[in-house]
PDB file of C-alpha atoms in Angstrom:
ATOM      1  CA  UNK I   1       0.000   0.000   0.000  1.00 68.00           C
ATOM      2  CA  UNK I   2       1.386   3.364  -0.997  1.00 73.00           C
ATOM      3  CA  UNK I   3       1.983   6.049   1.562  1.00 70.00           C
ATOM      4  CA  UNK I   4      -0.604   8.806   1.690  1.00 82.00           C
ATOM      5  CA  UNK I   5      -3.583   6.687   0.588  1.00 87.00           C
ATOM      6  CA  UNK I   6      -4.868   6.290   4.141  1.00 90.00           C
ATOM      7  CA  UNK I   7      -6.490   9.671   4.679  1.00 91.00           C
ATOM      8  CA  UNK I   8      -9.715   8.985   6.637  1.00 93.00           C
ATOM      9  CA  UNK I   9      -9.461   8.788  10.445  1.00 95.00           C
ATOM     10  CA  UNK I  10     -11.463   5.893  11.925  1.00 96.00           C
ATOM     11  CA  UNK I  11     -11.998   4.387  15.353  1.00 97.00           C
ATOM     12  CA  UNK I  12     -12.301   0.630  15.872  1.00 96.00           C
ATOM     13  CA  UNK I  13     -14.530  -0.532  18.737  1.00 97.00           C
ATOM     14  CA  UNK I  14     -14.396  -4.079  20.190  1.00 96.00           C
ATOM     15  CA  UNK I  15     -17.433  -5.678  21.888  1.00 95.00           C
ATOM     16  CA  UNK I  16     -17.413  -6.356  25.604  1.00 96.00           C
ATOM     17  CA  UNK I  17     -20.144  -8.595  27.039  1.00 95.00           C
ATOM     18  CA  UNK I  18     -21.090  -8.230  30.705  1.00 94.00           C
ATOM     19  CA  UNK I  19     -23.873  -9.707  32.812  1.00 94.00           C
ATOM     20  CA  UNK I  20     -26.048  -7.272  34.730  1.00 91.00           C
ATOM     21  CA  UNK I  21     -27.798  -7.822  38.077  1.00 92.00           C
ATOM     22  CA  UNK I  22     -30.773  -9.676  36.543  1.00 92.00           C
ATOM     23  CA  UNK I  23     -28.560 -12.078  34.532  1.00 92.00           C
ATOM     24  CA  UNK I  24     -29.027 -10.352  31.193  1.00 94.00           C
ATOM     25  CA  UNK I  25     -26.040 -10.161  28.834  1.00 95.00           C
ATOM     26  CA  UNK I  26     -25.260  -6.578  27.848  1.00 95.00           C
ATOM     27  CA  UNK I  27     -22.896  -5.759  24.983  1.00 94.00           C
ATOM     28  CA  UNK I  28     -20.956  -2.511  25.101  1.00 94.00           C
ATOM     29  CA  UNK I  29     -18.321  -1.374  22.637  1.00 95.00           C
ATOM     30  CA  UNK I  30     -14.930  -0.219  23.899  1.00 96.00           C
ATOM     31  CA  UNK I  31     -12.491   1.861  21.848  1.00 97.00           C
ATOM     32  CA  UNK I  32      -9.698  -0.418  20.644  1.00 95.00           C
ATOM     33  CA  UNK I  33      -7.689   1.768  18.276  1.00 94.00           C
ATOM     34  CA  UNK I  34      -7.703   5.016  16.355  1.00 96.00           C
ATOM     35  CA  UNK I  35      -6.134   4.620  12.915  1.00 95.00           C
ATOM     36  CA  UNK I  36      -6.337   5.784   9.306  1.00 94.00           C
ATOM     37  CA  UNK I  37      -8.235   4.141   6.452  1.00 94.00           C
ATOM     38  CA  UNK I  38      -8.949   4.559   2.763  1.00 93.00           C
ATOM     39  CA  UNK I  39     -12.481   4.404   1.363  1.00 91.00           C
ATOM     40  CA  UNK I  40     -12.403   2.168  -1.717  1.00 88.00           C
ATOM     41  CA  UNK I  41     -16.019   2.395  -2.877  1.00 75.00           C
ATOM     42  CA  UNK I  42     -19.562   2.982  -1.704  1.00 68.00           C
ATOM     43  CA  UNK I  43     -22.444   0.660  -2.507  1.00 63.00           C
ATOM     44  CA  UNK I  44     -26.049   1.420  -1.750  1.00 65.00           C
ATOM     45  CA  UNK I  45     -29.030  -0.869  -2.244  1.00 66.00           C
ATOM     46  CA  UNK I  46     -32.669  -0.502  -1.264  1.00 67.00           C
ATOM     47  CA  UNK I  47     -34.191  -3.184   0.951  1.00 67.00           C
ATOM     48  CA  UNK I  48     -37.444  -3.913   2.742  1.00 67.00           C
ATOM     49  CA  UNK I  49     -36.733  -4.553   6.413  1.00 64.00           C
ATOM     50  CA  UNK I  50     -39.757  -5.254   8.631  1.00 69.00           C
ATOM     51  CA  UNK I  51     -42.066  -3.377   6.277  1.00 71.00           C
ATOM     52  CA  UNK I  52     -39.816  -0.328   6.191  1.00 70.00           C
ATOM     53  CA  UNK I  53     -38.019   0.522   2.941  1.00 66.00           C
ATOM     54  CA  UNK I  54     -34.488   1.617   3.756  1.00 66.00           C
ATOM     55  CA  UNK I  55     -31.252   2.143   1.888  1.00 64.00           C
ATOM     56  CA  UNK I  56     -28.408   0.814   4.053  1.00 64.00           C
ATOM     57  CA  UNK I  57     -25.105   2.406   3.200  1.00 78.00           C
ATOM     58  CA  UNK I  58     -22.283  -0.041   2.541  1.00 85.00           C
ATOM     59  CA  UNK I  59     -18.670   0.986   2.122  1.00 89.00           C
ATOM     60  CA  UNK I  60     -15.423  -0.823   1.649  1.00 93.00           C
ATOM     61  CA  UNK I  61     -12.363   0.538   3.401  1.00 94.00           C
ATOM     62  CA  UNK I  62      -8.721  -0.487   3.504  1.00 94.00           C
ATOM     63  CA  UNK I  63      -6.584  -0.476   6.638  1.00 94.00           C
ATOM     64  CA  UNK I  64      -3.061  -1.695   7.352  1.00 93.00           C
ATOM     65  CA  UNK I  65      -2.726  -5.446   7.810  1.00 93.00           C
ATOM     66  CA  UNK I  66      -1.615  -5.178  11.460  1.00 93.00           C
ATOM     67  CA  UNK I  67      -4.993  -3.726  12.561  1.00 93.00           C
ATOM     68  CA  UNK I  68      -7.007  -6.388  14.340  1.00 93.00           C
ATOM     69  CA  UNK I  69     -10.450  -6.055  12.710  1.00 94.00           C
ATOM     70  CA  UNK I  70     -13.069  -8.819  13.000  1.00 93.00           C
ATOM     71  CA  UNK I  71     -16.702  -9.250  11.984  1.00 94.00           C
ATOM     72  CA  UNK I  72     -17.801  -8.457  15.559  1.00 94.00           C
ATOM     73  CA  UNK I  73     -16.323  -4.945  15.627  1.00 95.00           C
ATOM     74  CA  UNK I  74     -17.842  -1.546  14.967  1.00 96.00           C
ATOM     75  CA  UNK I  75     -16.162   1.326  13.174  1.00 96.00           C
ATOM     76  CA  UNK I  76     -16.708   5.046  13.629  1.00 96.00           C
ATOM     77  CA  UNK I  77     -16.148   6.814  10.309  1.00 93.00           C
ATOM     78  CA  UNK I  78     -17.200  10.384   9.625  1.00 90.00           C
ATOM     79  CA  UNK I  79     -19.341  10.592  12.765  1.00 92.00           C
ATOM     80  CA  UNK I  80     -21.374   7.470  11.909  1.00 92.00           C
ATOM     81  CA  UNK I  81     -21.117   3.945  13.276  1.00 94.00           C
ATOM     82  CA  UNK I  82     -20.733   0.976  10.946  1.00 94.00           C
ATOM     83  CA  UNK I  83     -20.920  -2.788  11.503  1.00 95.00           C
ATOM     84  CA  UNK I  84     -18.129  -4.878   9.997  1.00 95.00           C
ATOM     85  CA  UNK I  85     -19.675  -7.435   7.631  1.00 93.00           C
ATOM     86  CA  UNK I  86     -16.619  -8.867   5.882  1.00 93.00           C
ATOM     87  CA  UNK I  87     -12.828  -8.770   6.271  1.00 95.00           C
ATOM     88  CA  UNK I  88     -10.407  -9.800   3.511  1.00 94.00           C
ATOM     89  CA  UNK I  89      -6.647  -9.901   3.999  1.00 95.00           C
ATOM     90  CA  UNK I  90      -4.458  -9.035   1.006  1.00 91.00           C
ATOM     91  CA  UNK I  91      -0.894 -10.234   1.623  1.00 92.00           C
ATOM     92  CA  UNK I  92       0.521  -8.641  -1.545  1.00 92.00           C
ATOM     93  CA  UNK I  93      -0.478  -5.087  -0.665  1.00 90.00           C
ATOM     94  CA  UNK I  94      -0.253  -5.721   3.109  1.00 91.00           C
ATOM     95  CA  UNK I  95      -3.751  -4.401   3.799  1.00 92.00           C
ATOM     96  CA  UNK I  96      -7.161  -5.565   4.962  1.00 94.00           C
ATOM     97  CA  UNK I  97     -10.264  -4.760   2.922  1.00 94.00           C
ATOM     98  CA  UNK I  98     -13.171  -4.313   5.291  1.00 95.00           C
ATOM     99  CA  UNK I  99     -16.789  -4.150   4.129  1.00 93.00           C
ATOM    100  CA  UNK I 100     -18.915  -2.099   6.533  1.00 93.00           C
ATOM    101  CA  UNK I 101     -22.645  -1.331   6.749  1.00 91.00           C
ATOM    102  CA  UNK I 102     -24.116   1.695   8.492  1.00 89.00           C
ATOM    103  CA  UNK I 103     -25.775   0.981  11.840  1.00 87.00           C
ATOM    104  CA  UNK I 104     -29.447   1.902  11.812  1.00 75.00           C
ATOM    105  CA  UNK I 105     -30.302   2.249  15.514  1.00 68.00           C
TER     106      UNK I 105
END
């Protein structure tokens, strides 16, 4: 990966599961790392979810290969949270291509 391509600041959040006083599992996300990424492309498709027509925003970003990103993580990019849906490792360019979908909460 060439220098200077990673120009978007992102934050990677890892899930932490705790049990509250009534025995319910509660998932919170804890900041793991602040790093830089490159947006490769945006893809948007319209879907019908529970009778509501929405257009979830999908993006693909690239980060350095040493960043520990899994499908359970969340990413903060441009003030919006995204769920990681797919992670591909490219050994030749020493990067990870991460497909993310905007969280609709």
